[in-house]
mmCIF file of C-alpha atoms in Angstrom:
data_model
loop_
_atom_site.group_PDB
_atom_site.id
_atom_site.type_symbol
_atom_site.label_atom_id
_atom_site.label_comp_id
_atom_site.label_asym_id
_atom_site.label_seq_id
_atom_site.Cartn_x
_atom_site.Cartn_y
_atom_site.Cartn_z
ATOM 1 C CA MET A 17 -24.218 0.288 18.074
ATOM 2 C CA LYS A 18 -27.264 1.923 19.662
ATOM 3 C CA LYS A 19 -28.442 5.027 17.844
ATOM 4 C CA LYS A 20 -31.275 7.305 18.942
ATOM 5 C CA ILE A 21 -33.643 8.031 16.065
ATOM 6 C CA LYS A 22 -37.130 9.536 16.057
ATOM 7 C CA LEU A 23 -39.840 7.152 14.896
ATOM 8 C CA MET A 24 -40.807 9.468 12.023
ATOM 9 C CA GLU A 25 -37.233 9.303 10.760
ATOM 10 C CA ILE A 26 -37.236 5.506 11.107
ATOM 11 C CA LEU A 27 -40.354 5.371 8.935
ATOM 12 C CA ASN A 28 -38.811 7.704 6.345
ATOM 13 C CA ILE A 29 -35.464 5.889 6.242
ATOM 14 C CA ASN A 30 -37.210 2.543 5.928
ATOM 15 C CA SER A 31 -39.219 3.864 2.995
ATOM 16 C CA VAL A 32 -36.070 5.152 1.259
ATOM 17 C CA ILE A 33 -34.223 1.874 1.788
ATOM 18 C CA LYS A 34 -37.184 -0.034 0.358
ATOM 19 C CA ALA A 35 -37.193 2.290 -2.671
ATOM 20 C CA ILE A 36 -33.463 1.705 -3.210
ATOM 21 C CA ILE A 37 -33.744 -2.070 -2.943
ATOM 22 C CA ASP A 38 -36.876 -2.296 -5.114
ATOM 23 C CA ASN A 39 -35.510 -0.001 -7.854
ATOM 24 C CA GLU A 40 -34.054 -2.319 -10.484
ATOM 25 C CA ARG A 41 -32.528 0.646 -12.342
ATOM 26 C CA LEU A 42 -30.265 1.443 -9.379
ATOM 27 C CA GLU A 43 -27.222 -0.737 -9.713
ATOM 28 C CA VAL A 44 -26.219 -1.023 -6.074
ATOM 29 C CA SER A 45 -23.980 -3.877 -5.020
ATOM 30 C CA PRO A 46 -25.402 -6.988 -3.368
ATOM 31 C CA LEU A 47 -23.296 -6.176 -0.291
ATOM 32 C CA LEU A 48 -24.896 -2.730 0.017
ATOM 33 C CA LYS A 49 -28.371 -4.242 -0.413
ATOM 34 C CA PHE A 50 -27.508 -6.734 2.323
ATOM 35 C CA LYS A 51 -26.444 -3.954 4.689
ATOM 36 C CA LEU A 52 -29.552 -1.901 3.876
ATOM 37 C CA LEU A 53 -31.722 -4.934 4.589
ATOM 38 C CA GLY A 54 -29.950 -5.262 7.954
ATOM 39 C CA ILE A 55 -30.949 -1.693 8.804
ATOM 40 C CA MET A 56 -34.538 -2.416 7.753
ATOM 41 C CA LYS A 57 -34.491 -5.489 9.996
ATOM 42 C CA SER A 58 -33.327 -3.306 12.917
ATOM 43 C CA PHE A 59 -36.288 -0.994 12.302
ATOM 44 C CA GLU A 60 -38.861 -3.793 11.953
ATOM 45 C CA PRO A 61 -40.090 -4.013 15.590
ATOM 46 C CA TYR A 62 -40.583 -0.230 15.798
ATOM 47 C CA ILE A 63 -42.501 -0.146 12.515
ATOM 48 C CA MET A 64 -44.682 -3.105 13.500
ATOM 49 C CA ASN A 65 -45.509 -1.492 16.863
ATOM 50 C CA TYR A 66 -46.278 1.819 15.141
ATOM 51 C CA GLU A 67 -48.584 0.138 12.620
ATOM 52 C CA THR A 68 -50.457 -1.644 15.428
ATOM 53 C CA VAL A 69 -50.979 1.571 17.405
ATOM 54 C CA LYS A 70 -51.867 3.541 14.250
ATOM 55 C CA ASN A 71 -54.453 0.956 13.196
ATOM 56 C CA ASP A 72 -56.002 1.031 16.683
ATOM 57 C CA ALA A 73 -56.222 4.840 16.471
ATOM 58 C CA ILE A 74 -57.757 4.639 12.992
ATOM 59 C CA ARG A 75 -60.433 2.272 14.305
ATOM 60 C CA LYS A 76 -61.005 4.598 17.268
ATOM 61 C CA TYR A 77 -61.297 7.875 15.299
ATOM 62 C CA GLY A 78 -62.135 6.677 11.810
ATOM 63 C CA LYS A 79 -65.346 6.188 9.937
ATOM 64 C CA THR A 80 -66.256 3.360 7.610
ATOM 65 C CA ASP A 81 -66.644 4.313 3.950
ATOM 66 C CA ASP A 82 -68.937 2.748 1.317
ATOM 67 C CA LYS A 83 -66.409 -0.009 0.617
ATOM 68 C CA GLY A 84 -66.029 -1.000 4.271
ATOM 69 C CA ASN A 85 -62.641 0.679 4.740
ATOM 70 C CA ILE A 86 -62.032 2.645 7.901
ATOM 71 C CA GLU A 87 -60.244 5.961 7.550
ATOM 72 C CA VAL A 88 -59.696 9.170 9.441
ATOM 73 C CA SER A 89 -60.494 12.012 7.095
ATOM 74 C CA PRO A 90 -58.383 15.163 7.368
ATOM 75 C CA HIS A 91 -61.579 16.998 6.364
ATOM 76 C CA ASP A 92 -63.227 16.033 9.658
ATOM 77 C CA ASP A 93 -61.387 18.602 11.764
ATOM 78 C CA GLU A 94 -62.421 17.312 15.166
ATOM 79 C CA LEU A 95 -61.623 13.638 14.564
ATOM 80 C CA TRP A 96 -58.442 14.419 12.630
ATOM 81 C CA LYS A 97 -57.200 16.645 15.455
ATOM 82 C CA ALA A 98 -57.913 13.937 18.057
ATOM 83 C CA PHE A 99 -56.207 11.302 15.886
ATOM 84 C CA MET A 100 -53.119 13.480 15.377
ATOM 85 C CA GLU A 101 -52.947 14.382 19.085
ATOM 86 C CA GLU A 102 -52.790 10.679 19.837
ATOM 87 C CA MET A 103 -50.290 9.869 17.081
ATOM 88 C CA ASN A 104 -47.881 12.835 17.324
ATOM 89 C CA PRO A 105 -46.200 11.771 20.587
ATOM 90 C CA ILE A 106 -45.612 8.341 19.064
ATOM 91 C CA ILE A 107 -44.262 9.644 15.760
ATOM 92 C CA ASN A 108 -41.985 12.079 17.609
ATOM 93 C CA SER A 109 -40.746 9.537 20.152
ATOM 94 C CA GLU A 110 -37.027 8.852 20.125
ATOM 95 C CA GLU A 111 -36.090 5.190 19.870
ATOM 96 C CA ALA A 112 -32.750 3.559 20.696
ATOM 97 C CA VAL A 113 -32.151 1.356 17.661
ATOM 98 C CA GLU A 114 -29.382 -1.223 17.557
ATOM 99 C CA LEU A 115 -27.829 -0.976 14.097
ATOM 100 C CA THR A 116 -24.563 -0.984 12.237
ATOM 101 C CA PRO A 117 -24.198 2.367 10.462
ATOM 102 C CA LEU A 118 -23.205 2.388 6.825
ATOM 103 C CA LYS A 119 -19.657 3.482 6.152
ATOM 104 C CA PRO A 120 -19.489 6.485 3.823
ATOM 105 C CA GLU A 121 -17.393 4.512 1.345
ATOM 106 C CA GLU A 122 -20.114 1.833 1.205
ATOM 107 C CA ILE A 123 -22.888 4.234 0.214
ATOM 108 C CA PHE A 124 -21.260 7.214 -1.524
ATOM 109 C CA ASN A 125 -20.590 6.658 -5.238
ATOM 110 C CA SER A 126 -22.808 3.581 -5.082
ATOM 111 C CA GLY A 127 -25.396 4.884 -7.537
ATOM 112 C CA VAL A 128 -27.775 5.998 -4.774
ATOM 113 C CA PRO A 129 -29.218 9.432 -5.657
ATOM 114 C CA SER A 130 -28.288 12.382 -3.445
ATOM 115 C CA ASP A 131 -31.883 12.955 -2.282
ATOM 116 C CA TYR A 132 -31.885 9.408 -0.889
ATOM 117 C CA LEU A 133 -28.455 9.933 0.674
ATOM 118 C CA MET A 134 -29.772 12.996 2.508
ATOM 119 C CA LYS A 135 -32.616 10.918 3.975
ATOM 120 C CA LEU A 136 -30.165 8.174 4.995
ATOM 121 C CA TYR A 137 -27.816 10.636 6.704
ATOM 122 C CA SER A 138 -28.517 9.458 10.253
ATOM 123 C CA VAL A 139 -27.614 5.825 9.434
ATOM 124 C CA ILE A 140 -24.338 6.756 7.740
ATOM 125 C CA GLY A 141 -21.448 6.689 10.169
ATOM 126 C CA ASN A 142 -17.998 8.085 9.625
ATOM 127 C CA SER A 143 -15.056 6.102 8.301
ATOM 128 C CA LYS A 144 -13.346 6.045 11.695
ATOM 129 C CA GLU A 145 -16.240 4.496 13.637
ATOM 130 C CA ARG A 146 -15.467 0.995 14.824
ATOM 131 C CA ARG A 147 -17.723 -1.758 13.601
#
């Protein structure tokens, strides 16, 4: 199913899913982990494209520090503003992602904390959606 999601939300959801999968104290089922990994896989091309564009913008607006790392400092108002003006349309772009939403019964009462559930809201379907 195609679902429209803003890139910023894709980045946030991906981060939450990674935190769930990497947290050994969360006892989520292997099936749920599998489904979460499927969602991450759906997000992968968008995240890779974002990282490429972001790194180009960092090289364009950033400065090299003593260790040879390039960064855009939020303390450099002019460069930071230019960097953010370039990145904001990308971060706020809406992407049509092909994914299978999680069924509520797959994720609720699975041991996933409520703050994570709130961030996963847009990838949770309803029980009546066809798969």
